[in-house]
XYZ file of C-alpha atoms in Angstrom:
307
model
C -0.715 50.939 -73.403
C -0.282 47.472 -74.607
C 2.544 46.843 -71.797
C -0.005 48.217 -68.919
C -2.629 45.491 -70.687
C 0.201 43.212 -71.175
C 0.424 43.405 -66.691
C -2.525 43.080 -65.948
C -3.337 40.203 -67.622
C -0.248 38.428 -65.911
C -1.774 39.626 -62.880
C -4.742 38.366 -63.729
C -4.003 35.178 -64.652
C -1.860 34.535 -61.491
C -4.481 35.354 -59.231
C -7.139 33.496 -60.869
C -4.782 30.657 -60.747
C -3.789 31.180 -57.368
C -7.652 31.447 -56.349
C -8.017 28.310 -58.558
C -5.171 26.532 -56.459
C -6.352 27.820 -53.108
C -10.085 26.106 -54.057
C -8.392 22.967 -54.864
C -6.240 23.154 -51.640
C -9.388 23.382 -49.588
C -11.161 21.127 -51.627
C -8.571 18.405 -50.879
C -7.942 18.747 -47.091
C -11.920 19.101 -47.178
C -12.575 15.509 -49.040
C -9.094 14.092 -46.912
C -10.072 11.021 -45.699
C -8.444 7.832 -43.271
C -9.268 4.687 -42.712
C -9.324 2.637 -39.672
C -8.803 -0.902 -39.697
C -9.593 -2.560 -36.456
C -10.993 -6.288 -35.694
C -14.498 -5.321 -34.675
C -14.790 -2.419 -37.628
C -13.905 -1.092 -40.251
C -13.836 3.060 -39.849
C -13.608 6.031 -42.839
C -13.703 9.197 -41.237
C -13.264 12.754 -42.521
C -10.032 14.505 -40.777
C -12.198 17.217 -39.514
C -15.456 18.683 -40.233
C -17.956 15.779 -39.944
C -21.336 16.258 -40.808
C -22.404 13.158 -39.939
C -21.911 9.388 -38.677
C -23.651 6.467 -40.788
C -22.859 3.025 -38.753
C -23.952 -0.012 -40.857
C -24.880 -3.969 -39.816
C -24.281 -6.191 -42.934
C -26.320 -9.258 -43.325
C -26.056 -12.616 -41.453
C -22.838 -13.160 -43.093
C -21.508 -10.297 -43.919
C -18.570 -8.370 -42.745
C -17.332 -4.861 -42.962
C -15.610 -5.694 -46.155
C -18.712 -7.441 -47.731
C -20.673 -4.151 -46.599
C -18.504 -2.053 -48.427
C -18.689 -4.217 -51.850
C -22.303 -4.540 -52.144
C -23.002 -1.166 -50.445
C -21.144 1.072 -52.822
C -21.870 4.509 -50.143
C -18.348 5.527 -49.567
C -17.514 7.715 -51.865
C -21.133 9.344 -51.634
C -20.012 9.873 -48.118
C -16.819 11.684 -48.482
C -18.498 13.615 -51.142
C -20.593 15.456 -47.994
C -18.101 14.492 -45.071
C -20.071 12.191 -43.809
C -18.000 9.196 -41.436
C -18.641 5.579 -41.836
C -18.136 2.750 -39.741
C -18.443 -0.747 -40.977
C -19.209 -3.124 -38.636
C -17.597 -6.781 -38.169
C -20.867 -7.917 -35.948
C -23.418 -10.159 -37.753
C -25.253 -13.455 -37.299
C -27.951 -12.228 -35.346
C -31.346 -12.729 -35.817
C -32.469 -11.277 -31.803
C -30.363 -10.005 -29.729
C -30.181 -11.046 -25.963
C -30.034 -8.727 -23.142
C -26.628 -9.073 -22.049
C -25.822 -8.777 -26.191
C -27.694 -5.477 -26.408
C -25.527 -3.882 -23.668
C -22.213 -5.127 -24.751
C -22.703 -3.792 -28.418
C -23.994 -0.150 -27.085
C -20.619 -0.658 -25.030
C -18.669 -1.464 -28.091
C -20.114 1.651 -30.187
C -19.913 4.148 -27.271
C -16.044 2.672 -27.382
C -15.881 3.566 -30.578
C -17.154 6.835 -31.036
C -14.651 8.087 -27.859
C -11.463 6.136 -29.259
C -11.827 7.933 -33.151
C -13.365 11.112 -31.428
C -16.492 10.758 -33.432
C -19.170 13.488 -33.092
C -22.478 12.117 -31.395
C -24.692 15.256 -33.127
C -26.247 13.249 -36.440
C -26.068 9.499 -36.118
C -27.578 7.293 -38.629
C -27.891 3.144 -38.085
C -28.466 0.934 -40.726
C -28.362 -2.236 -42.349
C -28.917 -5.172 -44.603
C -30.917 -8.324 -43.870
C -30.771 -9.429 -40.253
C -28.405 -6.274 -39.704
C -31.149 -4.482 -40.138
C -33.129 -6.150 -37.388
C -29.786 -5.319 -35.184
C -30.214 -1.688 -36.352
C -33.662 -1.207 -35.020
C -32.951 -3.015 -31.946
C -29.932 -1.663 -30.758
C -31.068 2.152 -31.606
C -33.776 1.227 -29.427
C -31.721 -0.084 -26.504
C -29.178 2.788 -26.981
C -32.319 5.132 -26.763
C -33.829 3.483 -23.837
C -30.826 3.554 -22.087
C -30.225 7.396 -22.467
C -26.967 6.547 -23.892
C -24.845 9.158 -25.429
C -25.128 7.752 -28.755
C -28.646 8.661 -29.940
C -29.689 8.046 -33.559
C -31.384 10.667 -35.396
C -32.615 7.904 -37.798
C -32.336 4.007 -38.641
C -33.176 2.100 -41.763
C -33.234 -1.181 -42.887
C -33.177 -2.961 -46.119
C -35.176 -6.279 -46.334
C -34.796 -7.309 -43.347
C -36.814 -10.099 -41.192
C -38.545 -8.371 -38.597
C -41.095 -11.229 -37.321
C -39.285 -14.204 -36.171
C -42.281 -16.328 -35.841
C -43.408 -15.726 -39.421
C -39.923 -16.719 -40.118
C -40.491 -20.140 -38.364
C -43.717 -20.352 -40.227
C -42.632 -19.915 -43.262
C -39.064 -22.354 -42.708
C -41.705 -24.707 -42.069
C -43.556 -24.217 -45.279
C -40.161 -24.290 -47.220
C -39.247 -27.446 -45.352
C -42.390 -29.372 -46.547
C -42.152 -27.855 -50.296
C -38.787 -29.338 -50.955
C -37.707 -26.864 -53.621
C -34.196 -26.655 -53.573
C -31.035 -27.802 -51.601
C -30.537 -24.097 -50.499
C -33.458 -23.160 -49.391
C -34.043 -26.082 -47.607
C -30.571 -26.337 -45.483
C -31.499 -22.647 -44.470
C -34.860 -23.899 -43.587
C -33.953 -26.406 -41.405
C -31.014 -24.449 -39.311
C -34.099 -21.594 -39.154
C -36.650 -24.003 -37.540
C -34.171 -25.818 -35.323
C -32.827 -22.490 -34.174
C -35.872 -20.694 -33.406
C -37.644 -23.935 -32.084
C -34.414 -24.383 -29.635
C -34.511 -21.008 -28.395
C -38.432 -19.771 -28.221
C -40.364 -22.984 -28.752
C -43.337 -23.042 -31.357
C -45.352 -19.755 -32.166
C -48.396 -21.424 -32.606
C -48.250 -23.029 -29.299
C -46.893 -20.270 -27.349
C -45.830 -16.919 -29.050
C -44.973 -14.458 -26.246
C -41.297 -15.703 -26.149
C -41.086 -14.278 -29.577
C -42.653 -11.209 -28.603
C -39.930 -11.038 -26.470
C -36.827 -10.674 -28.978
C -38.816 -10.112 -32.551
C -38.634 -7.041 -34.117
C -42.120 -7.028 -34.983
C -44.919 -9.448 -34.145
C -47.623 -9.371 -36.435
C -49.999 -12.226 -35.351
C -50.260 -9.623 -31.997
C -49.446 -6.292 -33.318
C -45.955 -6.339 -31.003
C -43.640 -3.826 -31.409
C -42.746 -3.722 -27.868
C -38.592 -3.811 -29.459
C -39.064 -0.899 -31.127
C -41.210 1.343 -29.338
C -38.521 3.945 -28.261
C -38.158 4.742 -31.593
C -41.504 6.895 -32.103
C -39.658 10.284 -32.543
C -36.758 8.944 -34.491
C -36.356 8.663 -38.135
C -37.705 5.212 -39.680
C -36.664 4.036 -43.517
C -37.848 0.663 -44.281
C -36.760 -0.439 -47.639
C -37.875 -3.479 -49.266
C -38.227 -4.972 -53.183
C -41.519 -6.930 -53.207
C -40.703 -8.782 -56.238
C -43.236 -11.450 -56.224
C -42.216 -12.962 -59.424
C -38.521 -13.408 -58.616
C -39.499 -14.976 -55.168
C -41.971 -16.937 -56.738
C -39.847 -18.691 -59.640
C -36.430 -19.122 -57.787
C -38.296 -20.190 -53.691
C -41.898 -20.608 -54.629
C -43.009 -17.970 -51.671
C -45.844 -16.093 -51.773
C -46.499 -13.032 -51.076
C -47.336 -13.173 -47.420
C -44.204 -15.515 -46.803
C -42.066 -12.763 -47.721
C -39.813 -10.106 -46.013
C -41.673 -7.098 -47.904
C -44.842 -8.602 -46.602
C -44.136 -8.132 -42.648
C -42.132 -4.168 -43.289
C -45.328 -3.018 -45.118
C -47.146 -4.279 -42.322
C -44.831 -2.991 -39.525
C -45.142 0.065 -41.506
C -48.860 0.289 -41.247
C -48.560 -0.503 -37.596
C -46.086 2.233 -37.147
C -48.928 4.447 -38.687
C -51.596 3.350 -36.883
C -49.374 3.305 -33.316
C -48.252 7.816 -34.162
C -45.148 6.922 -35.251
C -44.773 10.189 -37.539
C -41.369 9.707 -39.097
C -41.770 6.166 -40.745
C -41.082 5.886 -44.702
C -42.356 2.616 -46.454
C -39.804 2.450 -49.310
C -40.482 -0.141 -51.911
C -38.534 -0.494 -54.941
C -38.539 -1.949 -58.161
C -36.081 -3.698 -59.976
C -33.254 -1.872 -57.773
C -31.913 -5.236 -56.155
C -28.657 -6.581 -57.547
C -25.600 -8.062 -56.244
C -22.272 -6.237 -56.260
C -21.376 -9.527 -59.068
C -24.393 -8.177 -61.313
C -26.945 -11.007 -60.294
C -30.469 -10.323 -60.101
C -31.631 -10.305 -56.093
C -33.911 -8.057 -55.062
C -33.028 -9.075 -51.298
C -29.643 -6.826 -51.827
C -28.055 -3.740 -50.751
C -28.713 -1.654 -53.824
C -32.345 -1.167 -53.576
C -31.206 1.789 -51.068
C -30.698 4.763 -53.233
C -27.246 5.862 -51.801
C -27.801 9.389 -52.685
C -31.322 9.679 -51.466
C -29.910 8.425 -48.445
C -27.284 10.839 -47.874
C -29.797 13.840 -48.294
C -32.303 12.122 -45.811
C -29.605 11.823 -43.195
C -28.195 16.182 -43.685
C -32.054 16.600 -44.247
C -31.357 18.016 -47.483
């Protein structure tokens, strides 16, 4: 008796051990993941079984490595087999025509050279990669292309270009700081180069911005109505305040609540207004609320496999 108990617990034991191995087997080649260094991007893909592709813009300066510091989504990803591709394309604040079909070029490229599926695309980003976000998933929708995103999202970005000018120009003539003002004065002479002044003659900015507010233009955007729309933002009004002296209506979270009301207004049915609170810090621990982290990375993830 106690040699045919002795058995099966060996038995047992080896094929709850083998059952354990066998989950940790497919566990592994499930969560297997490469890497794909190339000058334009930077890719992490699944080996097989991809849920999803997230493509992400960093901010003005920012490349794919910078992304990946501040915007700590990686391992969320593999987690649910979800591809992401970094991109190495940034200092944009519009995007010309000719730019607009070279980039859809460059992503269509992409997607064929890794074999990436085109079922459950996501485009996001940071800053003025956001503002590249929206306006190349509305080109590539336009356009009929094969890479249609299910959803885009942006985190504080500056949508209205000639609030931006406006409020350069306000910055200029405060003085505050050495920072603030050097940005100031590249934003004024840029924009005034390229579209002239708003208050003079806005429909050249209608042209290229994002969003419009003075006029209610969302011309850029308007292919977007049945996609998915996050706009995040941290209206901290006390940290803009003491470290730029903005107000309120100077800010980036001032324009996305208002393209979000727009949206609303204009049956856009799948926009999300997300503001945050004390969410925005750097990847070095410093206190900005105009930062990556105010996405919430898992919330994120569930929005995108509509979980």
């Amino acid at each position: 008796m106690n040699r045919t108990l002795v058995v099966l617990f060996i038995l047992t034991f080896s094929f709850s051990c083998k059952n354990n191995e066998n989950k940790k087997t497919a566990d592994s080649v499930k969560n297997e993941y490469q890497e794909i260094i190339k000058n334009e991007y930077v890719l992490n893909k699944p080996t097989k079984n991809i849920k999803a592709v997230l493509v992400l813009f960093g901010g003005f300066p920012e490349n794919a490595e910078d992304i990946k510091r501040e915007f700590k989504i990686l391992e969320n990803a593999k987690n649910n087999d979800i591809t992401v591709l970094y991109l190495n394309y940034n200092r944009k604040l519009w995007l010309e025509e000719n730019e607009l079909l070279k980039l859809s070029e460059q992503l269509q490229n992409i997607f064929k050279a890794n074999k990436l599926p085109t079922d459950n695309i996501y485009i996001g980003g940071f800053s003025s990669g956001g503002t590249v976000a929206l306006l190349i998933s509305n080109f590539m929708t336009n356009e009929n292309s094969n890479i249609l995103p299910k959803g885009v999202f942006i985190a504080d970005s500056p949508l209205d270009l000639a609030e931006l000018y406006n409020t350069a120009k306000k910055n200029i003539e405060r003085d505050f700081s050495n920072s603030t003002m050097e940005e100031s004065k590249w934003l004024l002479q840029t924009l005034s180069k390229h579209f002239g002044n708003p208050n003079d003659n806005i429909s050249k900015y209608e042209l290229y911005s994002v969003f419009t507010s003075k006029t209610n233009n969302i011309i850029n955007i308007k292919n977007l109505k049945n996609t998915k729309i996050r706009l995040y933002t941290e209206p901290d009004t006390l940290w803009w305040k003491k470290n730029t002296m903005a107000e309120y209506d100077e800010m980036n979270a001032f324009h996305i609540k208002k393209l979000s009301e727009s949206l609303n207004e204009l049956g856009f049915k799948k926009v999300e207004y997300i503001p945050t609170t004390n969410k925005g810090y750097r990847a070095n621990g410093e206190r900005h609320p105009h930062s990556w982290s105010i996405i919430d990375r898992k919330d994120l993830i569930n929005w995108m496999l509509n979980k």
